[in-house]
PDB file of C-alpha atoms in Angstrom:
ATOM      1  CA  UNK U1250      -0.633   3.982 -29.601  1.00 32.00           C
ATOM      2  CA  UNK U1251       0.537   2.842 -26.377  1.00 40.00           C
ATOM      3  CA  UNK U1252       0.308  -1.187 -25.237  1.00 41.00           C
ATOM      4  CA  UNK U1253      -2.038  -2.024 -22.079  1.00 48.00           C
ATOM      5  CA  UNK U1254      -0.911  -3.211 -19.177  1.00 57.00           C
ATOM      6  CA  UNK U1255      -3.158  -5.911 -16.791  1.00 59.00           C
ATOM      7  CA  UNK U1256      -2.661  -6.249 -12.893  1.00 61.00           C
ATOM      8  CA  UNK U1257      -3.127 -10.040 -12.132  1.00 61.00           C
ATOM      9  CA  UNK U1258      -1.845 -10.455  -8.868  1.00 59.00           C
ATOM     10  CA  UNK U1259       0.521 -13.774  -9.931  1.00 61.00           C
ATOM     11  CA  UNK U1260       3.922 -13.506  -9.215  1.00 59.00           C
ATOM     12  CA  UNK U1261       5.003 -14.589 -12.630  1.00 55.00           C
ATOM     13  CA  UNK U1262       3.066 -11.898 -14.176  1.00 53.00           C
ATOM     14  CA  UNK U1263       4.702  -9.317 -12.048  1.00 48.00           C
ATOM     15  CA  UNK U1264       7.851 -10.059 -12.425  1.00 52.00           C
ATOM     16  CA  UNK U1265       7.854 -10.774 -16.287  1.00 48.00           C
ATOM     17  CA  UNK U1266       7.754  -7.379 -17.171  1.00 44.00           C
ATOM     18  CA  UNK U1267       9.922  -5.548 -14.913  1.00 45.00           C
ATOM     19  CA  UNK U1268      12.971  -5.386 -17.464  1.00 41.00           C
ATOM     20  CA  UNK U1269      10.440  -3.078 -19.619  1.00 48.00           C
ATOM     21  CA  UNK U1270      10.890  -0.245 -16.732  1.00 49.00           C
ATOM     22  CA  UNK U1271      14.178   0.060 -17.795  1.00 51.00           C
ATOM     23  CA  UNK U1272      16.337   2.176 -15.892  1.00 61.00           C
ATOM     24  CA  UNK U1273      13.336   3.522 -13.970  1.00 75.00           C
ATOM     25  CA  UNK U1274      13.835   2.389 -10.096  1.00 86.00           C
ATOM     26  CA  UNK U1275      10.284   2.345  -9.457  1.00 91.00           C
ATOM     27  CA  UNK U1276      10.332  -0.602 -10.589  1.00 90.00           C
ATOM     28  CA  UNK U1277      10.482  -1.315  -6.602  1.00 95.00           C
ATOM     29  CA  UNK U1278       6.894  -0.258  -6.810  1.00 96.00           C
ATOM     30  CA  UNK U1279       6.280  -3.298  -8.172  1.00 93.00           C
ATOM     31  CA  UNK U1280       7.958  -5.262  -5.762  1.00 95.00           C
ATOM     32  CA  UNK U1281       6.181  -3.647  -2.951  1.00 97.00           C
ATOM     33  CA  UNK U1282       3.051  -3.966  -4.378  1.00 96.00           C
ATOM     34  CA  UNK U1283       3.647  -7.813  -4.359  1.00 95.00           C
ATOM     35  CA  UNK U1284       4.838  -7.896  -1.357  1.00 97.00           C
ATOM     36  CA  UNK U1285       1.729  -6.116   0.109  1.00 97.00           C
ATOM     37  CA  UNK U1286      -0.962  -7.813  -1.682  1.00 96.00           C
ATOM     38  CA  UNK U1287      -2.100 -11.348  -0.555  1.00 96.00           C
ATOM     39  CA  UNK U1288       0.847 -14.021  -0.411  1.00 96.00           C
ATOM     40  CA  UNK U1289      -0.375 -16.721  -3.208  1.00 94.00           C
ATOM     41  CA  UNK U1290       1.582 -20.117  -3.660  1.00 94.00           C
ATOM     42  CA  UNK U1291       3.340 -18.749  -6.973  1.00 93.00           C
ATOM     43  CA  UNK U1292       4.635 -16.138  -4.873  1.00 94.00           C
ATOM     44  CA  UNK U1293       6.705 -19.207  -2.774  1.00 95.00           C
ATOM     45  CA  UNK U1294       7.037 -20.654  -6.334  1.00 90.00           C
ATOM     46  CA  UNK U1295      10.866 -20.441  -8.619  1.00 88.00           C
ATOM     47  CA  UNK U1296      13.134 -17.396  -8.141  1.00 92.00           C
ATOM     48  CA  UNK U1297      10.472 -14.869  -6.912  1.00 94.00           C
ATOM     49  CA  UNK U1298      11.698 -13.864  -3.781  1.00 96.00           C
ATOM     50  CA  UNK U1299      15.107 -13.546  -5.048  1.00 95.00           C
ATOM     51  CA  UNK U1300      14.106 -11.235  -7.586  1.00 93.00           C
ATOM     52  CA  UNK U1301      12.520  -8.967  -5.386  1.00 95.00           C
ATOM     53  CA  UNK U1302      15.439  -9.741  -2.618  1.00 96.00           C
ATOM     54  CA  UNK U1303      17.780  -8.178  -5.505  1.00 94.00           C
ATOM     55  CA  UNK U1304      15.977  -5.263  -6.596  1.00 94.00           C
ATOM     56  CA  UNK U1305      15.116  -4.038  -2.475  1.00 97.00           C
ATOM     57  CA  UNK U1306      18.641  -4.151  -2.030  1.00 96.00           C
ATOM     58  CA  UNK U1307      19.926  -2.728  -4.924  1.00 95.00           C
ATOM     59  CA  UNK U1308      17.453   0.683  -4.774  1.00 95.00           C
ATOM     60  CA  UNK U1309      18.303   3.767  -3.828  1.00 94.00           C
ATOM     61  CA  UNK U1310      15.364   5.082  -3.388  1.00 95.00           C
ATOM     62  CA  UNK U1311      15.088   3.625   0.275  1.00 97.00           C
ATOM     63  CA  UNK U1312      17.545   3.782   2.834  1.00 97.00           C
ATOM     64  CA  UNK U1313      19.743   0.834   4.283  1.00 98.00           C
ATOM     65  CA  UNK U1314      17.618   0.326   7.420  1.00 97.00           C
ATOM     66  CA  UNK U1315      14.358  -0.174   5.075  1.00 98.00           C
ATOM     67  CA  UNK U1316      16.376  -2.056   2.678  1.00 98.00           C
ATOM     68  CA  UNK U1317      16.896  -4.282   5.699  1.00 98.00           C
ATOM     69  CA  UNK U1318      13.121  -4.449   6.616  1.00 98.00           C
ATOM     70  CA  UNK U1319      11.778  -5.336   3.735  1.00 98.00           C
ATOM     71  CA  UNK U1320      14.755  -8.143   3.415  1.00 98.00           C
ATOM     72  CA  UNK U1321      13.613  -9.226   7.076  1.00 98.00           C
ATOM     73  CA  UNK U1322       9.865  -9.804   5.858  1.00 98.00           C
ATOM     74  CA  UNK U1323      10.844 -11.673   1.988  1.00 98.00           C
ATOM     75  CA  UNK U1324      12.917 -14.215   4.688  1.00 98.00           C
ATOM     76  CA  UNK U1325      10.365 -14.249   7.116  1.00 98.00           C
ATOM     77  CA  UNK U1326       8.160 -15.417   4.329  1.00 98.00           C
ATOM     78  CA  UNK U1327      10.487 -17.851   2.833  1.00 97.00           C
ATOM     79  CA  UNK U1328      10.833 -19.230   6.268  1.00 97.00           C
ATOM     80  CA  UNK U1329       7.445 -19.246   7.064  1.00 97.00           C
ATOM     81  CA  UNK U1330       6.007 -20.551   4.211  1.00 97.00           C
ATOM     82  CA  UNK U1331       2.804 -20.579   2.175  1.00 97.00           C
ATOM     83  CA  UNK U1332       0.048 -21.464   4.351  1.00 97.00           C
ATOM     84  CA  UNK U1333       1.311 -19.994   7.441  1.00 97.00           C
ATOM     85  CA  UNK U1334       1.583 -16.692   5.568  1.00 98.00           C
ATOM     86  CA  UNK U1335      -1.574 -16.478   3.864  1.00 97.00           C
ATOM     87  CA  UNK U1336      -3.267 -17.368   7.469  1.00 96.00           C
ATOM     88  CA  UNK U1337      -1.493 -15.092   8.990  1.00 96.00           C
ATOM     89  CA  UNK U1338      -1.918 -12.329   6.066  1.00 97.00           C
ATOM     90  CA  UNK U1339      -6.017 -12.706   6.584  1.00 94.00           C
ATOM     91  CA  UNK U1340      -5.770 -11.872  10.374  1.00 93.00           C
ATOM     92  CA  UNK U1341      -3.279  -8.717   9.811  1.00 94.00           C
ATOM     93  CA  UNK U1342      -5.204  -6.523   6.702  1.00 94.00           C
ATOM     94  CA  UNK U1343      -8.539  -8.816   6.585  1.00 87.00           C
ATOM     95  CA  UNK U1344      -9.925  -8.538   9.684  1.00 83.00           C
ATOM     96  CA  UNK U1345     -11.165  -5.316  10.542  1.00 77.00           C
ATOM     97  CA  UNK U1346     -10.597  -1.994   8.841  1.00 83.00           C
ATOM     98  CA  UNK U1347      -7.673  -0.281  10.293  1.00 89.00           C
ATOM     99  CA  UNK U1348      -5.348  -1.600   8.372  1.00 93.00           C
ATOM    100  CA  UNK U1349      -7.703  -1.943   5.035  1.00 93.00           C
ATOM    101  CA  UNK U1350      -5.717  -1.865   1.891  1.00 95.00           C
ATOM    102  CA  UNK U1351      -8.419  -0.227   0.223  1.00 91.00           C
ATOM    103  CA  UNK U1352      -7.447   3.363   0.376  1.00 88.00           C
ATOM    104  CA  UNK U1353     -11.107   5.045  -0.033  1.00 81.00           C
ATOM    105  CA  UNK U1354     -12.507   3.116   2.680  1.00 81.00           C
ATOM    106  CA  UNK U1355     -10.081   5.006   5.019  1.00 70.00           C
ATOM    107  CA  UNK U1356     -11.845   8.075   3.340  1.00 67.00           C
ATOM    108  CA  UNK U1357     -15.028   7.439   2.252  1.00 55.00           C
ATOM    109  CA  UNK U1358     -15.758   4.240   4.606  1.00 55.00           C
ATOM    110  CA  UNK U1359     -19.163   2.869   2.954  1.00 62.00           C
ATOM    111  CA  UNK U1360     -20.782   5.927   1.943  1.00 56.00           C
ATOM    112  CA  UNK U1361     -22.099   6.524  -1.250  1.00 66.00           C
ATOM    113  CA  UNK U1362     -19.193   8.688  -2.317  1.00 64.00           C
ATOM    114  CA  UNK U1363     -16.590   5.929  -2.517  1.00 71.00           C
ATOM    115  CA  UNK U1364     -18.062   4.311  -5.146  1.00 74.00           C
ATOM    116  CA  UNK U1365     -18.035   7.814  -7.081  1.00 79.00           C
ATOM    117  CA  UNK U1366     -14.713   7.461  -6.435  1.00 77.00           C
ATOM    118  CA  UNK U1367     -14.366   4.094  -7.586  1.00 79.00           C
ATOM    119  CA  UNK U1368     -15.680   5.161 -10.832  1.00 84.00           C
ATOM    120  CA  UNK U1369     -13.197   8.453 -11.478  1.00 86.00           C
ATOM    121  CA  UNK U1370     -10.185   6.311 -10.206  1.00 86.00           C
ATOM    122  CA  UNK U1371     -11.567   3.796 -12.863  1.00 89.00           C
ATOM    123  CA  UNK U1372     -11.516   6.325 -15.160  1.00 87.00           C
ATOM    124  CA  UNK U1373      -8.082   7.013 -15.251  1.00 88.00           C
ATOM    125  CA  UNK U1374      -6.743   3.328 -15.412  1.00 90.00           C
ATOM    126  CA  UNK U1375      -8.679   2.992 -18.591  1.00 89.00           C
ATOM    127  CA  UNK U1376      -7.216   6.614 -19.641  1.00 89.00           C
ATOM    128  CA  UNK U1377      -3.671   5.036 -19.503  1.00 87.00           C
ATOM    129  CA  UNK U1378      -4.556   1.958 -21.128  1.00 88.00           C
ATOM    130  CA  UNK U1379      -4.111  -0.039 -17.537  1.00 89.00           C
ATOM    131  CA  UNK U1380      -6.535  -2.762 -17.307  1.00 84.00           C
ATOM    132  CA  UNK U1381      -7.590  -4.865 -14.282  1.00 82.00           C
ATOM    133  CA  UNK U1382      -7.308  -8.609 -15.069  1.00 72.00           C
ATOM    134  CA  UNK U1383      -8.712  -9.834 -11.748  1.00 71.00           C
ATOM    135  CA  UNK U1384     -12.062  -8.780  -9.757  1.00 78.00           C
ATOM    136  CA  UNK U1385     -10.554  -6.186  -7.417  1.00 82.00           C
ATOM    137  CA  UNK U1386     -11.678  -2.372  -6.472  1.00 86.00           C
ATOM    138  CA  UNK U1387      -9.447  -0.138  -7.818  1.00 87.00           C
ATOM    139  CA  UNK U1388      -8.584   1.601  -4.562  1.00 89.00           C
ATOM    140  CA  UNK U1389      -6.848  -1.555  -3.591  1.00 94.00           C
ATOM    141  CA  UNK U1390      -3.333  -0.454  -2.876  1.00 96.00           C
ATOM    142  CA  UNK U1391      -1.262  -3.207  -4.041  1.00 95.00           C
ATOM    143  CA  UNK U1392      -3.003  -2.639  -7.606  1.00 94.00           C
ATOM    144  CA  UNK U1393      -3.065   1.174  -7.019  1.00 94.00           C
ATOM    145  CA  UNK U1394       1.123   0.816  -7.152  1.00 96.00           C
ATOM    146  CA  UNK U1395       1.084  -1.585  -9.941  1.00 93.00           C
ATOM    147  CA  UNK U1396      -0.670   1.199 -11.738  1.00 93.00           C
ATOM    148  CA  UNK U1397       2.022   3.880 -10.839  1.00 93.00           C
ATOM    149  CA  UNK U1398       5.074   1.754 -11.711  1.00 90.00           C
ATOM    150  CA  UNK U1399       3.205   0.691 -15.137  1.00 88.00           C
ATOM    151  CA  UNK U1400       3.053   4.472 -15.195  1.00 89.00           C
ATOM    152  CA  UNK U1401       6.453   5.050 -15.318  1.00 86.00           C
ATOM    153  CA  UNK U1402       6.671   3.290 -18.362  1.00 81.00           C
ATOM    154  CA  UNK U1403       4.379   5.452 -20.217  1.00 83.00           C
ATOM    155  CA  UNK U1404       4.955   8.860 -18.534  1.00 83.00           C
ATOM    156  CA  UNK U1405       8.737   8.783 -18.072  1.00 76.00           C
ATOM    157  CA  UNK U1406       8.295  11.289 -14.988  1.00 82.00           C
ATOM    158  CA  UNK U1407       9.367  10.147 -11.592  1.00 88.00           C
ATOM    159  CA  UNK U1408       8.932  13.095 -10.053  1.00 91.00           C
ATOM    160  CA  UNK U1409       5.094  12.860 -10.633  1.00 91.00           C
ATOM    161  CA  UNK U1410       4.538   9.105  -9.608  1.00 93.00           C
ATOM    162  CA  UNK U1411       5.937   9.823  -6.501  1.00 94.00           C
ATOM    163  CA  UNK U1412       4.128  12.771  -6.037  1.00 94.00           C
ATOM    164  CA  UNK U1413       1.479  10.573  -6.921  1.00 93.00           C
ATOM    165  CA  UNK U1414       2.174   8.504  -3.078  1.00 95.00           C
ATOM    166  CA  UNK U1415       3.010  11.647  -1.327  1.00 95.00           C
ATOM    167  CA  UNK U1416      -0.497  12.264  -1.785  1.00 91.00           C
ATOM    168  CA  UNK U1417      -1.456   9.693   0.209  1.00 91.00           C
ATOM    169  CA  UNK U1418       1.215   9.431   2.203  1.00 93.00           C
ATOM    170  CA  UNK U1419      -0.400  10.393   5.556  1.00 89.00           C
ATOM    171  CA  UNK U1420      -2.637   7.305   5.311  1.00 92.00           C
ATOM    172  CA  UNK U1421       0.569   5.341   4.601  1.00 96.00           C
ATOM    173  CA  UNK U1422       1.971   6.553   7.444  1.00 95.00           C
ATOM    174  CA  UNK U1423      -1.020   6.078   9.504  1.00 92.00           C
ATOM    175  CA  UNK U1424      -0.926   2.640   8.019  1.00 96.00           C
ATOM    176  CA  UNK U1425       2.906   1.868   8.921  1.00 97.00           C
ATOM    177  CA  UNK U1426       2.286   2.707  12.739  1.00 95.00           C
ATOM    178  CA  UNK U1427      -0.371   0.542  13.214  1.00 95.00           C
ATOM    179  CA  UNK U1428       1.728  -2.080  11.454  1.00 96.00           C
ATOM    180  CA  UNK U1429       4.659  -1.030  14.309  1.00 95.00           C
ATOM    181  CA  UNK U1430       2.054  -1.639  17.037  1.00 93.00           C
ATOM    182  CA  UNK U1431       1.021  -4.638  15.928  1.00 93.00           C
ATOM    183  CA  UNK U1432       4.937  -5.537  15.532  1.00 95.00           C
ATOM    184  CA  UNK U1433       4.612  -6.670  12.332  1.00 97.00           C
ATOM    185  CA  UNK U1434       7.560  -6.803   9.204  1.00 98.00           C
ATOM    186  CA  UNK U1435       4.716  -6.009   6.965  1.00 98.00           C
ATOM    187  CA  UNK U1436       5.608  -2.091   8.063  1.00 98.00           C
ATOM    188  CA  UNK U1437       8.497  -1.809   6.105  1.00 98.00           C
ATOM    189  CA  UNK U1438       6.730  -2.201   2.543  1.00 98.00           C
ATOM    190  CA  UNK U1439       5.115   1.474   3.914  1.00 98.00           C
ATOM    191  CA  UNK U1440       8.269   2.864   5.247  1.00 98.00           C
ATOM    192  CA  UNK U1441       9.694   2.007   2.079  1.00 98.00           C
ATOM    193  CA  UNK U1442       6.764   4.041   0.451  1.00 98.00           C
ATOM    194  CA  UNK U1443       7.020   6.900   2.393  1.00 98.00           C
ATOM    195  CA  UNK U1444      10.840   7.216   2.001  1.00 98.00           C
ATOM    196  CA  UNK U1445      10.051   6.795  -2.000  1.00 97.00           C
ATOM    197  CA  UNK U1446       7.386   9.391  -1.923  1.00 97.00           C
ATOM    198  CA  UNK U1447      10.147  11.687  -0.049  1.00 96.00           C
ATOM    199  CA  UNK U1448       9.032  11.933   3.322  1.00 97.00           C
ATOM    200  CA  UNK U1449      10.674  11.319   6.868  1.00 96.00           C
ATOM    201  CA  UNK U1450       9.564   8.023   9.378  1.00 96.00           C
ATOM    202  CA  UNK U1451       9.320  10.375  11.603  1.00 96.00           C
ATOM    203  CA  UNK U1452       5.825  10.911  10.109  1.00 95.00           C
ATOM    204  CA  UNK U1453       4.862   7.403  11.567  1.00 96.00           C
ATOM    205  CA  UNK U1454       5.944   8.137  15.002  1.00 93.00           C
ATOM    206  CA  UNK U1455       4.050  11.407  15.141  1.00 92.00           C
ATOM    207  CA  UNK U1456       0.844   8.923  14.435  1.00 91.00           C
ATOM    208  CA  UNK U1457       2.274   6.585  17.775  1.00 87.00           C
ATOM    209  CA  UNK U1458       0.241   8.808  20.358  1.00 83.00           C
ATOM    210  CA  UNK U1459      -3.249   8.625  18.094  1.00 84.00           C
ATOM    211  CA  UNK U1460      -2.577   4.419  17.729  1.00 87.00           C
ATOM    212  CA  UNK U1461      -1.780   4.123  21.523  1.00 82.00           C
ATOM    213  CA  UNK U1462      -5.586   5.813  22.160  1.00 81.00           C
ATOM    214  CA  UNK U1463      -6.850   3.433  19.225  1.00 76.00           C
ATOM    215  CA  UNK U1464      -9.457   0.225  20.546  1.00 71.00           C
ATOM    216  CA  UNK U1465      -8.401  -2.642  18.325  1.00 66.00           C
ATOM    217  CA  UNK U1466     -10.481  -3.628  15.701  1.00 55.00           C
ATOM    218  CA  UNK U1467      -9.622  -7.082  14.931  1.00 56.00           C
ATOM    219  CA  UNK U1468     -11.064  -9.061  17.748  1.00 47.00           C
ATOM    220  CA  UNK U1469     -14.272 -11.083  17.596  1.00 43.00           C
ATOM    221  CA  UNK U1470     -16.223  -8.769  19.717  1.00 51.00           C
ATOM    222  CA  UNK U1471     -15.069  -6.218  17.565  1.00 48.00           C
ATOM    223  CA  UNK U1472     -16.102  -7.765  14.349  1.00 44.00           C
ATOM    224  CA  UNK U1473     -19.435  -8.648  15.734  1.00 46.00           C
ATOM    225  CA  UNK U1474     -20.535  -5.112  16.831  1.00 48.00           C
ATOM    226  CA  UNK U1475     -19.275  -3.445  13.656  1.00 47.00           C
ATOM    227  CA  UNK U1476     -21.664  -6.065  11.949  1.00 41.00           C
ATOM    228  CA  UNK U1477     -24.548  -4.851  14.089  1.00 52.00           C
ATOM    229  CA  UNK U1478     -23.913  -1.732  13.433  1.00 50.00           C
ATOM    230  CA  UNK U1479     -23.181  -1.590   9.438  1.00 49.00           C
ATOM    231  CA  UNK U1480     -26.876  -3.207   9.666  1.00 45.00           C
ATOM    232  CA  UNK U1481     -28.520  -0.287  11.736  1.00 46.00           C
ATOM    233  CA  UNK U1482     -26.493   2.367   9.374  1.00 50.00           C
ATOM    234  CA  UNK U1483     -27.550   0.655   6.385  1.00 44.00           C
ATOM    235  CA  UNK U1484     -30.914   1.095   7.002  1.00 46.00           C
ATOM    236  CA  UNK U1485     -30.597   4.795   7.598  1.00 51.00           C
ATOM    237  CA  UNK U1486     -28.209   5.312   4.871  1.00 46.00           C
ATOM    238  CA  UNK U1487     -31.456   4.481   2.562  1.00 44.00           C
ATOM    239  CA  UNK U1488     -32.430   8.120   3.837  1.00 45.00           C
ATOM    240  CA  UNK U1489     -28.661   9.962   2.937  1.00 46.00           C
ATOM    241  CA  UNK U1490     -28.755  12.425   0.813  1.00 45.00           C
ATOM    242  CA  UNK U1491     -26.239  11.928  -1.846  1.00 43.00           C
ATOM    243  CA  UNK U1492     -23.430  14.764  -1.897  1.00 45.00           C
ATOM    244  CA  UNK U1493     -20.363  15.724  -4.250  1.00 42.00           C
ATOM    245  CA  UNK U1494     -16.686  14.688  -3.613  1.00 45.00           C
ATOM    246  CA  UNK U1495     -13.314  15.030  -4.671  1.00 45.00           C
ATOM    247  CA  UNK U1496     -12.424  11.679  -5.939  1.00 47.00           C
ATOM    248  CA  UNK U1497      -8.628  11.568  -7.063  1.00 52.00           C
ATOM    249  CA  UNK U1498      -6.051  10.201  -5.267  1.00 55.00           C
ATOM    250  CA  UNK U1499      -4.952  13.968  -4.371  1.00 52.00           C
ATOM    251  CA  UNK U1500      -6.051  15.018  -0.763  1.00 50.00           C
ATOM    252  CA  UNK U1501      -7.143  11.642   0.473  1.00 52.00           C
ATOM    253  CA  UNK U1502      -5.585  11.934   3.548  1.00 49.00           C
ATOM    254  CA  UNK U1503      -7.185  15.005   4.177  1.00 48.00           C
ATOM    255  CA  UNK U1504     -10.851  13.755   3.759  1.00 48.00           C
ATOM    256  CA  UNK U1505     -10.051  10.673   5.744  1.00 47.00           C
ATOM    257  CA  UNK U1506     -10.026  13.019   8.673  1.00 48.00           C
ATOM    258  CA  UNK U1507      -5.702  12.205   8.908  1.00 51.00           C
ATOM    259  CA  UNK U1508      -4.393  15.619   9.462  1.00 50.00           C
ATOM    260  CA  UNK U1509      -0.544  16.826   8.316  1.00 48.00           C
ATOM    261  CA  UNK U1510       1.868  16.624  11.389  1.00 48.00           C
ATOM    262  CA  UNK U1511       4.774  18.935  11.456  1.00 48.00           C
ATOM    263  CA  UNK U1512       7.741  17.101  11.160  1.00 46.00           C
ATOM    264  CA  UNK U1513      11.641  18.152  12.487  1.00 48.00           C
ATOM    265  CA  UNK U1514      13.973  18.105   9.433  1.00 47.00           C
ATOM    266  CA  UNK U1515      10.637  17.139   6.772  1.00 47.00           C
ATOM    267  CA  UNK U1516      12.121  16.062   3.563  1.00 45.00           C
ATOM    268  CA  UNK U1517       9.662  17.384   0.600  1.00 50.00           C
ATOM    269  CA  UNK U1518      11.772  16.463  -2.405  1.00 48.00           C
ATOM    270  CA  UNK U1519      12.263  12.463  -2.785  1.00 54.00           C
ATOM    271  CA  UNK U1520      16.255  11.487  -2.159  1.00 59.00           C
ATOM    272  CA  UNK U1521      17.949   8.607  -3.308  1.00 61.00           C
ATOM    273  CA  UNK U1522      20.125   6.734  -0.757  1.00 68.00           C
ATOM    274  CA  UNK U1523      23.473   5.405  -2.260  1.00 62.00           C
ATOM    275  CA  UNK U1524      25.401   4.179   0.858  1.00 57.00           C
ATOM    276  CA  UNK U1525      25.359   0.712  -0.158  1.00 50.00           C
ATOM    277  CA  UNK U1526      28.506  -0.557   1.327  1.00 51.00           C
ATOM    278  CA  UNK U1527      25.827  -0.742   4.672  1.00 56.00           C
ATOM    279  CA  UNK U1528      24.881  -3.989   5.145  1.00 55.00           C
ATOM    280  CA  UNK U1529      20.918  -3.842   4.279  1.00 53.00           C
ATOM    281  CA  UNK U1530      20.083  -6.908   7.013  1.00 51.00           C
ATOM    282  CA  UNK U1531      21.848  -4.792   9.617  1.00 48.00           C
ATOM    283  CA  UNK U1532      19.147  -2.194  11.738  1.00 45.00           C
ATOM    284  CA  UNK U1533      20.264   1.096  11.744  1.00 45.00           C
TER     285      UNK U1533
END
């Protein structure tokens, strides 16, 4: 009978049980998925960052310019501190819905299908014993990769969890550009994901031509006519008729309306990148 595992978004209870991956590198999933999620004072608290700081650099599941990326954000935050990085979190992913962290709403926006989904993805946290210790959706990406390095801990195949991102990579990706645009370090915690899920960057500059047509989402105005308008389409939603969906993970990008790009020199099956005598702070 296998132990559950609980997502809590503290630091502490990240970290803790990273040693029981063992020699599975994903546990850089859980790194990333801390990095990602909302920057809490524990996070700024003990050795944290230098835990994480030690397992980017150490992986080589990422290259040495990513390595460097996600380095450049854990200092960024260190130098930056709490408050000015939880203010500055809520104005990047909490404000507006282009770059949600909630991966059905990029699929399913408010329709009654997401919460279908909701339910299946549910499903299959309970199914491997992973339980959610906090009030969050389960969609919510930072938790969705706490679930897939817990995973590896339980299914011993690495092949599959990172299958497992590939299938969402195109929102990733989608994800990372706007990140790029919007010059923030944030985007290499997705480059990182997309490189572990085996794919090329090059699938976030094929997004750069949709982003540059893109009206920003963020600003007041912005916020105040989506309002209007989520009340005009909730009344009318009272008259949708109710239809099936696909709810796994599988083919999200897909539904979101993100379409494949053909990509020079794609990479299908994940690599591992062992050049380590590149500095990881230096850009390649």
């Amino acid at each position: 009978m296998q132990t559950s595992q609980s997502y809590n978004p503290d630091p502490t209870s990240h970290l803790d049980p990273l040693p029981k991956i063992g020699d599975s590198e994903l546990k850089l999933l859980k790194v990333l998925s801390l990095l990602i999620d909302y920057p809490s004072n524990e996070l700024f608290e003990d050795d944290v960052f230098a835990q994480c700081k030690q397992i980017v650099t150490t992986s080589t599941l990422i290259s040495p310019q990513v390595r460097g990326q996600i380095v450049d954000l854990i200092d960024d935050l260190i130098e930056t501190g709490a408050l000015e990085a939880q203010s500055r979190y809520d104005g990047l992913f909490e404000r507006g819905r282009s770059l949600s962290l909630w991966l059905f709403e990029h699929v399913h926006g408010e329709s009654r299908d997401r919460g279908q989904a909701m339910v299946d993805l549910m499903g299959q946290y309970e199914e491997a014993g992973f339980e959610i210790g906090v009030k969050e959706l389960p969609d919510f990406l930072p938790l969705y990769l706490e679930f897939l390095a817990y995973q590896a801990t339980v299914i011993e195949d690495d092949i599959q969890i990172r299958m497992d991102i590939a299938d969402v990579s195109h929102i990733i990706a989608l994800l990372a550009a706007r990140l790029g645009d919007r010059k923030s370090l944030y985007q290499g915690c997705f480059n990182a994901l997309l490189q572990i899920a085996g794919k090329t960057l090059e699938m976030v500059d094929d997004f750069q031509e949709k982003i540059s047509k893109e009206t920003r989402d963020d600003s007041f105005e912005a916020l105040d006519k989506e309002w209007e308008e989520e009340v005009v389409d909730f009344l009318g939603a009272q008259q949708e008729e109710r239809c099936p969906s696909e709810t796994s993970t599988q083919n999200l990008a897909a539904k979101a309306g993100v379409r494949p790009v053909k990509t020079k020199n794609a990479v299908d099956a994940p690599v591992h990148w062992v050049d380590f005598k590149q500095n990881p702070s230096v850009k390649q």
